[in-house]
């Protein structure tokens, strides 16, 4: 209700989180395959084991559960913010120094979100208002 900034989710965070999930899932599948191979060799070494359906079901359930997890687990929680009174030149410096694509803009003296400034905003500003720099 307060619209306070508590974190930020960008494409970078989502892509990195999805990659971590995929890596974890692949590791789990390799481990399960090793365990199944060991178990089948102990019971009947001449009988091939088909655990592929089991692995697919486990992989899908795990992926669905992870992708449906709380947003808090995906977001960047320590976010640099700027106040609404910040100049575009100062915002540009913050974007470049922190190597980020966007910065939440908050009301002066609070953490209440009032907008976002992106690199695209800065490019447009340079294109349409070149005399400001």
Backbone as a printed PyTorch tensor [residue, N CA C, xyz], in Angstrom:
tensor([[[  0.8080,  -1.2030,   0.0000],
         [  0.0000,   0.0000,   0.0000],
         [  0.8480,   1.2620,   0.0000]],

        [[  2.0380,   1.1880,   0.6090],
         [  2.9080,   2.3530,   0.6670],
         [  3.6870,   2.5590,  -0.6210]],

        [[  3.7400,   1.5380,  -1.4980],
         [  4.5380,   1.5750,  -2.7310],
         [  6.0100,   1.7830,  -2.4450]],

        [[  6.4870,   1.3030,  -1.3090],
         [  7.9030,   1.4150,  -0.9840],
         [  8.7070,   0.4170,  -1.8080]],

        [[  9.8760,   0.8440,  -2.2340],
         [ 10.7600,  -0.0230,  -3.0110],
         [ 11.4200,  -1.0170,  -2.0570]],

        [[ 11.2290,  -2.2990,  -2.3220],
         [ 11.8730,  -3.3370,  -1.5030],
         [ 12.8090,  -4.2060,  -2.3360]],

        [[ 12.7410,  -4.0640,  -3.6500],
         [ 13.6090,  -4.8470,  -4.5180],
         [ 13.2940,  -4.5650,  -5.9680]],

        [[ 14.0180,  -5.2530,  -6.8400],
         [ 13.8750,  -5.0270,  -8.2700],
         [ 14.1220,  -6.3350,  -8.9960]],

        [[ 13.2680,  -6.6450,  -9.9540],
         [ 13.4650,  -7.8140, -10.8000],
         [ 13.6790,  -7.3100, -12.2150]],

        [[ 14.8210,  -7.6530, -12.7780],
         [ 15.1150,  -7.2870, -14.1570],
         [ 15.3670,  -8.5580, -14.9500]],

        [[ 15.5060,  -8.3960, -16.2380],
         [ 15.7820,  -9.5370, -17.1060],
         [ 17.0480, -10.2670, -16.6470]],

        [[ 18.0500,  -9.5130, -16.2180],
         [ 19.3050, -10.1340, -15.7700],
         [ 19.0810, -11.0720, -14.5980]],

        [[ 18.2780, -10.6320, -13.6120],
         [ 18.0200, -11.4770, -12.4450],
         [ 17.2360, -12.7240, -12.8410]],

        [[ 16.2430, -12.5640, -13.7070],
         [ 15.4410, -13.7110, -14.1320],
         [ 16.3090, -14.7020, -14.9150]],

        [[ 17.1130, -14.1900, -15.8420],
         [ 17.9700, -15.0720, -16.6310],
         [ 18.9760, -15.8070, -15.7490]],

        [[ 19.5690, -15.1050, -14.8020],
         [ 20.5400, -15.7420, -13.9030],
         [ 19.8590, -16.7800, -13.0210]],

        [[ 18.6780, -16.4690, -12.5100],
         [ 17.9600, -17.4130, -11.6570],
         [ 17.5490, -18.6490, -12.4490]],

        [[ 17.0750, -18.4500, -13.6740],
         [ 16.6870, -19.5910, -14.5020],
         [ 17.8920, -20.4670, -14.8220]],

        [[ 19.0380, -19.8540, -15.0640],
         [ 20.2550, -20.6300, -15.3300],
         [ 20.6590, -21.4420, -14.1070]],

        [[ 20.5750, -20.8280, -12.9240],
         [ 20.9000, -21.5570, -11.6850],
         [ 19.9520, -22.7360, -11.4870]],

        [[ 18.6520, -22.5170, -11.7260],
         [ 17.6760, -23.5970, -11.6070],
         [ 17.9750, -24.7200, -12.5870]],

        [[ 18.3010, -24.3710, -13.8190],
         [ 18.6010, -25.3790, -14.8360],
         [ 19.8390, -26.1760, -14.4380]],

        [[ 20.8760, -25.4880, -13.9730],
         [ 22.0960, -26.1770, -13.5390],
         [ 21.8010, -27.1330, -12.3860]],

        [[ 21.0120, -26.6660, -11.4250],
         [ 20.6520, -27.4960, -10.2780],
         [ 19.8650, -28.7260, -10.7170]],

        [[ 18.9290, -28.5170, -11.6380],
         [ 18.1090, -29.6110, -12.1460],
         [ 18.9630, -30.6420, -12.8870]],

        [[ 19.9050, -30.1710, -13.6890],
         [ 20.7880, -31.0930, -14.4120],
         [ 21.6430, -31.9000, -13.4440]],

        [[ 22.1260, -31.2590, -12.4120],
         [ 22.9230, -31.9590, -11.4020],
         [ 22.0780, -33.0210, -10.7020]],

        [[ 20.8250, -32.6610, -10.3580],
         [ 19.9310, -33.6130,  -9.7080],
         [ 19.6370, -34.8000, -10.6130]],

        [[ 19.4010, -34.5430, -11.9050],
         [ 19.1200, -35.6240, -12.8390],
         [ 20.3190, -36.5550, -13.0110]],

        [[ 21.5150, -35.9790, -13.0800],
         [ 22.7230, -36.8200, -13.1770],
         [ 22.8700, -37.6960, -11.9450]],

        [[ 22.6190, -37.1150, -10.7690],
         [ 22.7190, -37.8700,  -9.5110],
         [ 21.6910, -39.0020,  -9.4870]],

        [[ 20.4570, -38.7130,  -9.8800],
         [ 19.4220, -39.7450,  -9.9010],
         [ 19.7640, -40.8460, -10.8900]],

        [[ 20.3100, -40.4780, -12.0320],
         [ 20.6990, -41.4790, -13.0280],
         [ 21.8000, -42.3790, -12.4810]],

        [[ 22.7690, -41.7880, -11.7910],
         [ 23.8440, -42.5920, -11.1780],
         [ 23.2780, -43.5460, -10.1330]],

        [[ 22.3910, -43.0190,  -9.2780],
         [ 21.7940, -43.8500,  -8.2340],
         [ 20.9510, -44.9670,  -8.8300]],

        [[ 20.1950, -44.6810,  -9.8850],
         [ 19.3760, -45.7030, -10.5340],
         [ 20.2560, -46.7640, -11.1790]],

        [[ 21.3520, -46.3230, -11.8000],
         [ 22.2770, -47.2790, -12.4280],
         [ 22.9090, -48.1730, -11.3740]],

        [[ 23.2840, -47.5990, -10.2610],
         [ 23.8790, -48.3880,  -9.1720],
         [ 22.8630, -49.3650,  -8.6020]],

        [[ 21.6250, -48.9130,  -8.4150],
         [ 20.5820, -49.7770,  -7.8650],
         [ 20.2560, -50.9160,  -8.8190]],

        [[ 20.1740, -50.6260, -10.1150],
         [ 19.8390, -51.6800, -11.0770],
         [ 20.9790, -52.6720, -11.2360]],

        [[ 22.1960, -52.2240, -11.1000],
         [ 23.3230, -53.1600, -11.2210],
         [ 23.4080, -54.0700, -10.0010]],

        [[ 22.9030, -53.6180,  -8.8780],
         [ 22.9000, -54.4460,  -7.6710],
         [ 21.7950, -55.4890,  -7.7140]],

        [[ 20.6280, -55.1440,  -8.3150],
         [ 19.5040, -56.0790,  -8.3330],
         [ 19.6330, -57.1000,  -9.4550]],

        [[ 19.7840, -56.6500, -10.6910],
         [ 19.9340, -57.5590, -11.8270],
         [ 20.8130, -56.8870, -12.8660]],

        [[ 22.0730, -57.2420, -12.9030],
         [ 23.0000, -56.5650, -13.8020],
         [ 22.6730, -56.7750, -15.2760]],

        [[ 21.8980, -57.8000, -15.6440],
         [ 21.5730, -58.0770, -17.0460],
         [ 20.2950, -57.3780, -17.5010]],

        [[ 19.5260, -56.7920, -16.5650],
         [ 18.2540, -56.1600, -16.9090],
         [ 18.4360, -54.6460, -17.0350]],

        [[ 18.1820, -54.1040, -18.2630],
         [ 18.2880, -52.6470, -18.4160],
         [ 17.1480, -51.9530, -17.6830]],

        [[ 17.4420, -50.8220, -17.0970],
         [ 16.4520, -50.0670, -16.3410],
         [ 16.0120, -48.8590, -17.1480]],

        [[ 14.6890, -48.6220, -17.1990],
         [ 14.1610, -47.4500, -17.8940],
         [ 13.5500, -46.5090, -16.8710]],

        [[ 14.3450, -45.5450, -16.4450],
         [ 13.8820, -44.5570, -15.4740],
         [ 13.5860, -43.2210, -16.1220]],

        [[ 13.5610, -43.1860, -17.4680],
         [ 13.4030, -41.8990, -18.1520],
         [ 12.0770, -41.2310, -17.8270]],

        [[ 10.9820, -42.0080, -17.7400],
         [  9.6890, -41.4270, -17.4160],
         [  9.6880, -40.8610, -16.0010]],

        [[ 10.3010, -41.5680, -15.0780],
         [ 10.4120, -41.0980, -13.6970],
         [ 11.1690, -39.7760, -13.6520]],

        [[ 12.2670, -39.6930, -14.3940],
         [ 13.0770, -38.4680, -14.4070],
         [ 12.3080, -37.2980, -14.9960]],

        [[ 11.5510, -37.5680, -16.0690],
         [ 10.7870, -36.4810, -16.6880],
         [  9.7450, -35.9280, -15.7320]],

        [[  9.0170, -36.8180, -15.0450],
         [  7.9910, -36.3680, -14.1020],
         [  8.6150, -35.5630, -12.9710]],

        [[  9.7230, -36.0390, -12.4300],
         [ 10.4030, -35.3300, -11.3510],
         [ 10.9350, -33.9880, -11.8030]],

        [[ 11.4680, -33.9500, -13.0130],
         [ 12.0270, -32.7050, -13.5410],
         [ 10.9320, -31.6650, -13.7410]],

        [[  9.7940, -32.0950, -14.3120],
         [  8.7010, -31.1510, -14.5490],
         [  8.1240, -30.6310, -13.2460]],

        [[  7.9290, -31.4990, -12.2700],
         [  7.3750, -31.0690, -10.9850],
         [  8.3250, -30.1020, -10.2930]],

        [[  9.6070, -30.4160, -10.3380],
         [ 10.5950, -29.5500,  -9.6970],
         [ 10.6590, -28.1980, -10.3940]],

        [[ 10.6530, -28.1960, -11.7320],
         [ 10.7300, -26.9480, -12.4890],
         [  9.5020, -26.0870, -12.2180]],

        [[  8.3130, -26.7070, -12.2450],
         [  7.0860, -25.9550, -11.9910],
         [  7.0860, -25.3580, -10.5880]],

        [[  7.5510, -26.1100,  -9.6230],
         [  7.5970, -25.6190,  -8.2460],
         [  8.5720, -24.4480,  -8.1460]],

        [[  9.7470, -24.5620,  -8.7520],
         [ 10.7620, -23.5070,  -8.6540],
         [ 10.3120, -22.2430,  -9.3790]],

        [[  9.7470, -22.3760, -10.5960],
         [  9.3280, -21.1990, -11.3430],
         [  8.1300, -20.5160, -10.6940]],

        [[  7.4020, -21.2350,  -9.8560],
         [  6.2690, -20.6510,  -9.1650],
         [  6.6490, -20.1150,  -7.8010]],

        [[  7.9480, -20.0490,  -7.5200],
         [  8.3880, -19.6000,  -6.2010],
         [  8.1610, -18.1090,  -6.0280]],

        [[  8.2620, -17.6620,  -4.7940],
         [  7.9970, -16.2610,  -4.4590],
         [  8.9580, -15.3260,  -5.1890]],

        [[  8.4450, -14.1940,  -5.5570],
         [  9.2270, -13.1890,  -6.2670],
         [ 10.4310, -12.7290,  -5.4560]],

        [[ 10.3010, -12.7640,  -4.1470],
         [ 11.3940, -12.3240,  -3.2780],
         [ 12.6690, -13.1150,  -3.5610]],

        [[ 12.5250, -14.3720,  -3.9350],
         [ 13.6860, -15.1970,  -4.2390],
         [ 14.3530, -14.8260,  -5.5540]],

        [[ 13.6550, -14.1290,  -6.4090],
         [ 14.1920, -13.7620,  -7.7210],
         [ 14.7190, -12.3270,  -7.7510]],

        [[ 14.2310, -11.4840,  -6.8540],
         [ 14.5500, -10.0600,  -6.9770],
         [ 15.8890,  -9.6900,  -6.3460]],

        [[ 16.4240,  -8.6300,  -6.8720],
         [ 17.6220,  -8.0290,  -6.2950],
         [ 17.1390,  -7.1580,  -5.1450]],

        [[ 17.6140,  -7.4620,  -3.9340],
         [ 17.0530,  -6.7940,  -2.7600],
         [ 17.7910,  -5.5290,  -2.3570]],

        [[ 19.0370,  -5.4080,  -2.6820],
         [ 19.7980,  -4.2060,  -2.3220],
         [ 19.9180,  -3.3510,  -3.5780]],

        [[ 18.9330,  -2.4910,  -3.7380],
         [ 18.7930,  -1.7110,  -4.9600],
         [ 19.1910,  -0.2700,  -4.7180]],

        [[ 19.9460,   0.2680,  -5.6270],
         [ 20.2850,   1.6870,  -5.5800],
         [ 19.0570,   2.4650,  -6.0310]],

        [[ 18.6420,   3.4590,  -5.2800],
         [ 17.4950,   4.2920,  -5.6360],
         [ 17.9420,   5.7440,  -5.7420]],

        [[ 17.1710,   6.5360,  -6.4650],
         [ 17.4300,   7.9730,  -6.5360],
         [ 16.1430,   8.7050,  -6.1860]],

        [[ 16.3010,   9.9060,  -5.6670],
         [ 15.1410,  10.7150,  -5.3160],
         [ 14.6610,  11.4970,  -6.5330]],

        [[ 13.4130,  11.8860,  -6.5120],
         [ 12.7970,  12.5830,  -7.6360],
         [ 13.4920,  13.9030,  -7.9680]],

        [[ 14.1570,  14.5100,  -7.0020],
         [ 14.8370,  15.7870,  -7.2430],
         [ 16.2110,  15.6150,  -7.8990]],

        [[ 16.6490,  14.3840,  -8.1020],
         [ 17.9480,  14.1100,  -8.7320],
         [ 17.9250,  14.5780, -10.1830]],

        [[ 19.0050,  15.1840, -10.6400],
         [ 19.0780,  15.6360, -12.0340],
         [ 19.3530,  14.4470, -12.9470]],

        [[ 19.0690,  14.6220, -14.2390],
         [ 19.3260,  13.5470, -15.1980],
         [ 20.8260,  13.2640, -15.2910]],

        [[ 21.6470,  14.2850, -15.1580],
         [ 23.1000,  14.0740, -15.1980],
         [ 23.5470,  13.2010, -14.0250]],

        [[ 22.9800,  13.4420, -12.8490],
         [ 23.3090,  12.6260, -11.6770],
         [ 22.7760,  11.1940, -11.8480]],

        [[ 21.5690,  11.0730, -12.3930],
         [ 20.9990,   9.7410, -12.6390],
         [ 21.8450,   8.9710, -13.6410]],

        [[ 22.3190,   9.6580, -14.6660],
         [ 23.1790,   9.0230, -15.6650],
         [ 24.4610,   8.5070, -15.0160]],

        [[ 25.0440,   9.2960, -14.1490],
         [ 26.2590,   8.8950, -13.4550],
         [ 26.0090,   7.6430, -12.5970]],

        [[ 24.8850,   7.6210, -11.9020],
         [ 24.5470,   6.4750, -11.0510],
         [ 24.3560,   5.2200, -11.9100]],

        [[ 23.6370,   5.3450, -13.0310],
         [ 23.4290,   4.2050, -13.9260],
         [ 24.7550,   3.6530, -14.4350]],

        [[ 25.6180,   4.5340, -14.8740],
         [ 26.8900,   4.0900, -15.4500],
         [ 27.8540,   3.5450, -14.3920]],

        [[ 27.9230,   4.1960, -13.2540],
         [ 28.8380,   3.7410, -12.2040],
         [ 28.4320,   2.3950, -11.6210]],

        [[ 27.1220,   2.1300, -11.5790],
         [ 26.6280,   0.8830, -10.9980],
         [ 26.3510,  -0.1900, -12.0440]],

        [[ 26.5680,   0.1400, -13.3210],
         [ 26.3520,  -0.7840, -14.4270],
         [ 24.9890,  -1.4680, -14.3480]],

        [[ 23.9490,  -0.6450, -14.2210],
         [ 22.5820,  -1.1420, -14.1840],
         [ 21.7890,  -0.5150, -15.3220]],

        [[ 20.6860,  -1.1330, -15.6820],
         [ 19.8720,  -0.6380, -16.7760],
         [ 18.7300,   0.2520, -16.3400]],

        [[ 18.4310,   0.2350, -15.0400],
         [ 17.3400,   1.0760, -14.5500],
         [ 17.5210,   1.3360, -13.0570]],

        [[ 16.9060,   2.4240, -12.6190],
         [ 16.9650,   2.8030, -11.2100],
         [ 15.5740,   3.2680, -10.7860]],

        [[ 15.0800,   2.7300,  -9.6710],
         [ 13.7950,   3.2250,  -9.1500],
         [ 13.9450,   4.6690,  -8.6630]],

        [[ 12.9300,   5.4710,  -8.9330],
         [ 12.8880,   6.8600,  -8.4690],
         [ 11.8650,   6.9190,  -7.3440]],

        [[ 12.2910,   7.4760,  -6.2080],
         [ 11.4200,   7.5550,  -5.0360],
         [ 11.1400,   9.0100,  -4.6910]],

        [[ 10.0620,   9.2170,  -3.9650],
         [  9.7270,  10.5630,  -3.4970],
         [ 10.8290,  11.0310,  -2.5550]],

        [[ 11.1240,  12.3210,  -2.6070],
         [ 12.1800,  12.8870,  -1.7630],
         [ 11.9260,  12.5630,  -0.2950]],

        [[ 12.9520,  12.0350,   0.3630],
         [ 12.8750,  11.7490,   1.7860],
         [ 12.1230,  10.4790,   2.1540]],

        [[ 11.7860,   9.6510,   1.1710],
         [ 11.0770,   8.3970,   1.4730],
         [ 11.5700,   7.3050,   0.5300]],

        [[ 10.9530,   6.1520,   0.6410],
         [ 11.2290,   5.0580,  -0.2950],
         [  9.9900,   4.7460,  -1.1210]],

        [[  9.0880,   5.7100,  -1.2060],
         [  7.8540,   5.5140,  -1.9630],
         [  8.1490,   5.6700,  -3.4540]],

        [[  7.8470,   4.6280,  -4.2050],
         [  8.1350,   4.6040,  -5.6370],
         [  7.2750,   5.6080,  -6.3950]],

        [[  7.9310,   6.4090,  -7.2280],
         [  7.1920,   7.3430,  -8.0790],
         [  7.4910,   7.1110,  -9.5560]],

        [[  8.5260,   6.3150,  -9.8560],
         [  8.8540,   6.0400, -11.2490],
         [ 10.1470,   5.2750, -11.4000]],

        [[ 10.5850,   5.1550, -12.6490],
         [ 11.8340,   4.4710, -12.9860],
         [ 12.5750,   5.3120, -14.0130]],

        [[ 13.8940,   5.2860, -13.9490],
         [ 14.7290,   5.8900, -14.9750],
         [ 15.5340,   4.7580, -15.5830]],

        [[ 15.5160,   4.6670, -16.9100],
         [ 16.2430,   3.6090, -17.6100],
         [ 17.3190,   4.2040, -18.5040]],

        [[ 18.1910,   3.3500, -18.9870],
         [ 19.2100,   3.8060, -19.9390],
         [ 18.5500,   4.3650, -21.1890]],

        [[ 17.4290,   3.7840, -21.5810],
         [ 16.7000,   4.2770, -22.7490],
         [ 16.2260,   5.7100, -22.5080]],

        [[ 15.7740,   6.0080, -21.3060],
         [ 15.3760,   7.3770, -20.9740],
         [ 16.5350,   8.3360, -21.1800]],

        [[ 17.7150,   7.9100, -20.7500],
         [ 18.8900,   8.7760, -20.9030],
         [ 19.2620,   8.9680, -22.3640]],

        [[ 19.1610,   7.9060, -23.1610],
         [ 19.4580,   8.0240, -24.5930],
         [ 18.4860,   8.9890, -25.2660]],

        [[ 17.2160,   8.8750, -24.8930],
         [ 16.2160,   9.8020, -25.4580],
         [ 16.5040,  11.2340, -25.0450]],

        [[ 16.9010,  11.4120, -23.7980],
         [ 17.2050,  12.7490, -23.3160],
         [ 18.3610,  13.3470, -24.1290]],

        [[ 19.3860,  12.5400, -24.3810],
         [ 20.5270,  13.0320, -25.1740],
         [ 20.1070,  13.3450, -26.6050]],

        [[ 19.1970,  12.5390, -27.1640],
         [ 18.7560,  12.7500, -28.5360],
         [ 17.9010,  14.0090, -28.6690]],

        [[ 16.9470,  14.1780, -27.7630],
         [ 15.9980,  15.2750, -27.8920],
         [ 16.4180,  16.5600, -27.2040]],

        [[ 17.3300,  16.4650, -26.2220],
         [ 17.7490,  17.6440, -25.4760],
         [ 19.2770,  17.7120, -25.3790]],

        [[ 19.9560,  17.7640, -26.5060],
         [ 21.4230,  17.7260, -26.4780],
         [ 22.0410,  18.9380, -25.7840]],

        [[ 21.3410,  20.0330, -25.6780],
         [ 21.9010,  21.2290, -25.0560],
         [ 21.9690,  21.1370, -23.5350]],

        [[ 21.2950,  20.1320, -22.9560],
         [ 21.3170,  19.9790, -21.4990],
         [ 22.6450,  19.4310, -20.9930]],

        [[ 23.4940,  18.9450, -21.9010],
         [ 24.7780,  18.3510, -21.4600],
         [ 25.9420,  19.1250, -21.9570]]])
